[in-house]
């Protein structure tokens, strides 16, 4: 099967859908492809909390204050051109979503905004109760459906980008439900394929977040930036089983109600690591992560290897007032917070690194743009809560606009011969049998144990050795027969990307001999001025090359 389109968009999360809408309303044709169902894969639909944006409706605010907070959180590494785009365009996107009926929570007629750590004032809009991401996805899906010029294809996994003379001319995809290869000719391609947190054993990711976007862009010649900066969320849900809820959902309630972090002896323990909480939520994410990991290492973890989070000091009325209908969803999961704590643990949650892009969302490779979490640099070494959905919307809109400008009057330069290698991979006869599912588990365990929140040289070297072994075992011929939903082949293709991206995260973490933001080295505990540089990864052939680059030029926030 062959498709021709002006713009190919890979991924239909918040970034991809907003890009599709923006490009289509500029009058160009769009092909929106997703390996999952359109608008239902990836992170956007799962995010249940808040969107940071300087609306200034309840409390005076301006995007420059939001930018200042974003830059502060990024610990010297923020690409201020991208951060400015996020903060300056965010309010417009949020208001446009409002006109599309997303249903932002309101107080006295104004869009309500909550306080969140790292922001200097209440700045986080939301859809009650824990419905932000689902409402954002549903709204964008509805607008995509009623916008002419957008063709959609779910179950379509993009396997590689196609190039001619250094320019991206389209892509090769695997249609998962038939096993058929598909070629797509596009005058511009936007990678909006989300992040990489599936690389880790405990994560808040969906199955489609193994870093495909980074690998696709890198193999096509686009550099990646800041890949060592994986954000871990300290109190991800661990146990008991919780179905249909965001694993990071405890955060706002802990903030509101002062949920207590307890060890297996039911003692509060953060004071041991230099910070007292006294039942309030004051400890920062990195310290909470450190404290929980150290308690577990000391044998005082909860049964599933984390800490307890207890709201047992709160009355049923206070819980109902704070949690609203979420209390009923918890009850459906047999969780009664008046009688029991839950178990929480640090989980991989977001990736600050990604594809290097300018403020038009263009990469160094002609014809290739990027949007959303796939973009690196906007949040520097650490991301503020609420910035990721804003980033997805604002970057998606900008990428759609830039792509539409680029393709006007352009012509297709796709040639089937350029797609042959990727087509051969999809249609190849199966190689020797491998337990690819077990290999993914090994990789996830390695990343969690050795490239997790607290890193050392010894751990990182060990991780790279495991990644080498797994890469050698994987070989170059895909397993499986390439039929309908052939999970062995899909896992094999996933592993190719996961191993490449994991290698870059580990190499960048090993090379950065300091601690900064989300990258913490136990053997190099301080932040060093000489490391106030971005690390950029290139992939010219079989080896990844890393170099240090000065942080992108500062922008004035007027
Ligand atoms: C559980 C959870 C809660 C969160 N809560 C918040 C929050 O409250 N506030 C906030 O600001 N941020 C939050 N975040 C982060 C935020 O949701 C994401 O950073 C943002 O939604 C990313 O949007 P995106 O469009 O870039 O990617 P995604 O929404 O992840 O979409 C990427 C899409 O690409 C598709 N895809 C991937 N690979 C391929 C391929 N090879 N071929 C075709 N399609 C592909 C995927 O199926 C997916 O649909 C949360 C994240 C998670 C996981």
mmCIF file of C-alpha atoms and ligand atoms in Angstrom, residues 10-17 33-37 39-52 132 156-159 192-195 197 204-206 208-213 216 246-248 349-350 371-374 383-392 497, ligand 1:
data_model
loop_
_atom_site.group_PDB
_atom_site.id
_atom_site.type_symbol
_atom_site.label_atom_id
_atom_site.label_comp_id
_atom_site.label_asym_id
_atom_site.label_seq_id
_atom_site.Cartn_x
_atom_site.Cartn_y
_atom_site.Cartn_z
ATOM 1 C CA UNK A 10 3.661 10.403 13.383
ATOM 2 C CA UNK A 11 1.718 10.109 16.637
ATOM 3 C CA UNK A 12 -1.727 11.348 17.589
ATOM 4 C CA UNK A 13 -1.250 12.579 21.145
ATOM 5 C CA UNK A 14 -1.851 16.219 22.017
ATOM 6 C CA UNK A 15 1.068 17.360 19.854
ATOM 7 C CA UNK A 16 0.194 15.319 16.775
ATOM 8 C CA UNK A 17 -3.493 16.156 16.804
ATOM 9 C CA UNK A 33 -0.648 7.963 11.719
ATOM 10 C CA UNK A 34 -0.536 6.223 15.078
ATOM 11 C CA UNK A 35 0.506 2.751 16.116
ATOM 12 C CA UNK A 36 -2.390 2.797 18.568
ATOM 13 C CA UNK A 37 -5.951 4.069 18.063
ATOM 14 C CA UNK A 39 -5.984 9.973 20.022
ATOM 15 C CA UNK A 40 -5.936 7.095 22.477
ATOM 16 C CA UNK A 41 -2.303 5.981 22.657
ATOM 17 C CA UNK A 42 0.608 7.617 24.458
ATOM 18 C CA UNK A 43 0.658 9.945 27.424
ATOM 19 C CA UNK A 44 -1.814 12.713 26.631
ATOM 20 C CA UNK A 45 -4.909 10.606 27.129
ATOM 21 C CA UNK A 46 -3.543 9.286 30.430
ATOM 22 C CA UNK A 47 -2.542 12.606 31.992
ATOM 23 C CA UNK A 48 -5.103 13.429 34.607
ATOM 24 C CA UNK A 49 -3.749 16.472 36.337
ATOM 25 C CA UNK A 50 -2.888 19.976 35.225
ATOM 26 C CA UNK A 51 -1.759 22.245 32.427
ATOM 27 C CA UNK A 52 0.563 25.130 33.354
ATOM 28 C CA UNK A 132 -7.490 16.826 32.074
ATOM 29 C CA UNK A 156 0.108 2.006 11.753
ATOM 30 C CA UNK A 157 3.560 1.744 13.270
ATOM 31 C CA UNK A 158 6.141 3.917 11.534
ATOM 32 C CA UNK A 159 9.276 1.803 11.271
ATOM 33 C CA UNK A 192 5.102 13.618 17.488
ATOM 34 C CA UNK A 193 5.640 10.127 18.874
ATOM 35 C CA UNK A 194 6.038 11.042 22.567
ATOM 36 C CA UNK A 195 8.646 9.940 25.113
ATOM 37 C CA UNK A 197 9.642 6.021 29.781
ATOM 38 C CA UNK A 204 3.746 5.830 33.955
ATOM 39 C CA UNK A 205 3.949 5.025 30.245
ATOM 40 C CA UNK A 206 1.664 3.310 27.794
ATOM 41 C CA UNK A 208 3.837 2.833 22.884
ATOM 42 C CA UNK A 209 6.331 4.986 24.724
ATOM 43 C CA UNK A 210 9.580 3.165 24.033
ATOM 44 C CA UNK A 211 11.313 6.101 22.338
ATOM 45 C CA UNK A 212 10.353 5.401 18.699
ATOM 46 C CA UNK A 213 10.316 9.094 17.822
ATOM 47 C CA UNK A 216 13.365 7.502 13.939
ATOM 48 C CA UNK A 246 -3.303 7.847 36.398
ATOM 49 C CA UNK A 247 -0.386 6.322 38.386
ATOM 50 C CA UNK A 248 0.770 9.795 39.408
ATOM 51 C CA UNK A 349 7.502 9.678 34.104
ATOM 52 C CA UNK A 350 8.737 12.125 31.472
ATOM 53 C CA UNK A 371 6.545 18.277 18.346
ATOM 54 C CA UNK A 372 5.571 17.523 21.938
ATOM 55 C CA UNK A 373 7.564 15.352 24.322
ATOM 56 C CA UNK A 374 9.674 14.194 21.375
ATOM 57 C CA UNK A 383 10.427 19.986 34.067
ATOM 58 C CA UNK A 384 7.834 21.903 36.048
ATOM 59 C CA UNK A 385 4.513 20.206 36.651
ATOM 60 C CA UNK A 386 1.958 21.052 34.016
ATOM 61 C CA UNK A 387 4.493 22.124 31.380
ATOM 62 C CA UNK A 388 4.287 18.931 29.339
ATOM 63 C CA UNK A 389 0.730 19.190 28.101
ATOM 64 C CA UNK A 390 1.255 22.881 27.318
ATOM 65 C CA UNK A 391 4.405 21.915 25.436
ATOM 66 C CA UNK A 392 2.501 19.268 23.457
ATOM 67 C CA UNK A 497 14.567 1.476 18.971
HETATM 68 C C1 LIG B 1 0.327 9.021 33.350
HETATM 69 C C2 LIG B 1 0.832 10.370 32.918
HETATM 70 C C3 LIG B 1 0.357 11.513 33.529
HETATM 71 C C4 LIG B 1 0.791 12.778 33.126
HETATM 72 N N1 LIG B 1 0.266 13.895 33.706
HETATM 73 C C5 LIG B 1 0.605 15.126 33.237
HETATM 74 C C6 LIG B 1 -0.032 16.292 33.726
HETATM 75 O O1 LIG B 1 -0.898 16.251 34.575
HETATM 76 N N2 LIG B 1 0.364 17.491 33.222
HETATM 77 C C7 LIG B 1 1.326 17.603 32.248
HETATM 78 O O2 LIG B 1 1.638 18.706 31.794
HETATM 79 N N3 LIG B 1 1.923 16.489 31.755
HETATM 80 C C8 LIG B 1 1.586 15.271 32.210
HETATM 81 N N4 LIG B 1 2.187 14.153 31.697
HETATM 82 C C9 LIG B 1 3.103 14.304 30.546
HETATM 83 C C10 LIG B 1 2.301 14.637 29.278
HETATM 84 O O3 LIG B 1 1.081 13.953 29.311
HETATM 85 C C11 LIG B 1 3.063 14.263 28.016
HETATM 86 O O4 LIG B 1 4.361 14.794 28.028
HETATM 87 C C12 LIG B 1 2.344 14.780 26.759
HETATM 88 O O5 LIG B 1 0.980 14.438 26.792
HETATM 89 C C13 LIG B 1 3.008 14.211 25.520
HETATM 90 O O6 LIG B 1 2.203 14.495 24.410
HETATM 91 P P1 LIG B 1 2.705 14.051 22.976
HETATM 92 O O7 LIG B 1 1.612 14.371 22.022
HETATM 93 O O8 LIG B 1 4.044 14.595 22.711
HETATM 94 O O9 LIG B 1 2.891 12.460 23.077
HETATM 95 P P2 LIG B 1 1.854 11.309 23.443
HETATM 96 O O10 LIG B 1 0.595 11.833 23.995
HETATM 97 O O11 LIG B 1 2.608 10.322 24.241
HETATM 98 O O12 LIG B 1 1.494 10.704 22.015
HETATM 99 C C14 LIG B 1 2.455 10.037 21.232
HETATM 100 C C15 LIG B 1 1.727 9.152 20.238
HETATM 101 O O13 LIG B 1 2.681 8.618 19.321
HETATM 102 C C16 LIG B 1 2.317 7.293 19.002
HETATM 103 N N5 LIG B 1 3.506 6.594 18.500
HETATM 104 C C17 LIG B 1 4.637 6.290 19.184
HETATM 105 N N6 LIG B 1 5.490 5.644 18.370
HETATM 106 C C18 LIG B 1 4.901 5.550 17.138
HETATM 107 C C19 LIG B 1 5.278 4.959 15.889
HETATM 108 N N7 LIG B 1 6.456 4.328 15.724
HETATM 109 N N8 LIG B 1 4.399 5.015 14.857
HETATM 110 C C20 LIG B 1 3.188 5.620 15.004
HETATM 111 N N9 LIG B 1 2.781 6.176 16.174
HETATM 112 C C21 LIG B 1 3.632 6.152 17.216
HETATM 113 C C22 LIG B 1 1.778 6.740 20.317
HETATM 114 O O14 LIG B 1 0.928 5.633 20.101
HETATM 115 C C23 LIG B 1 1.027 7.957 20.878
HETATM 116 O O15 LIG B 1 -0.332 7.952 20.503
HETATM 117 C C24 LIG B 1 1.762 12.886 32.095
HETATM 118 C C25 LIG B 1 2.261 11.734 31.494
HETATM 119 C C26 LIG B 1 1.810 10.479 31.892
HETATM 120 C C27 LIG B 1 2.353 9.264 31.215
#
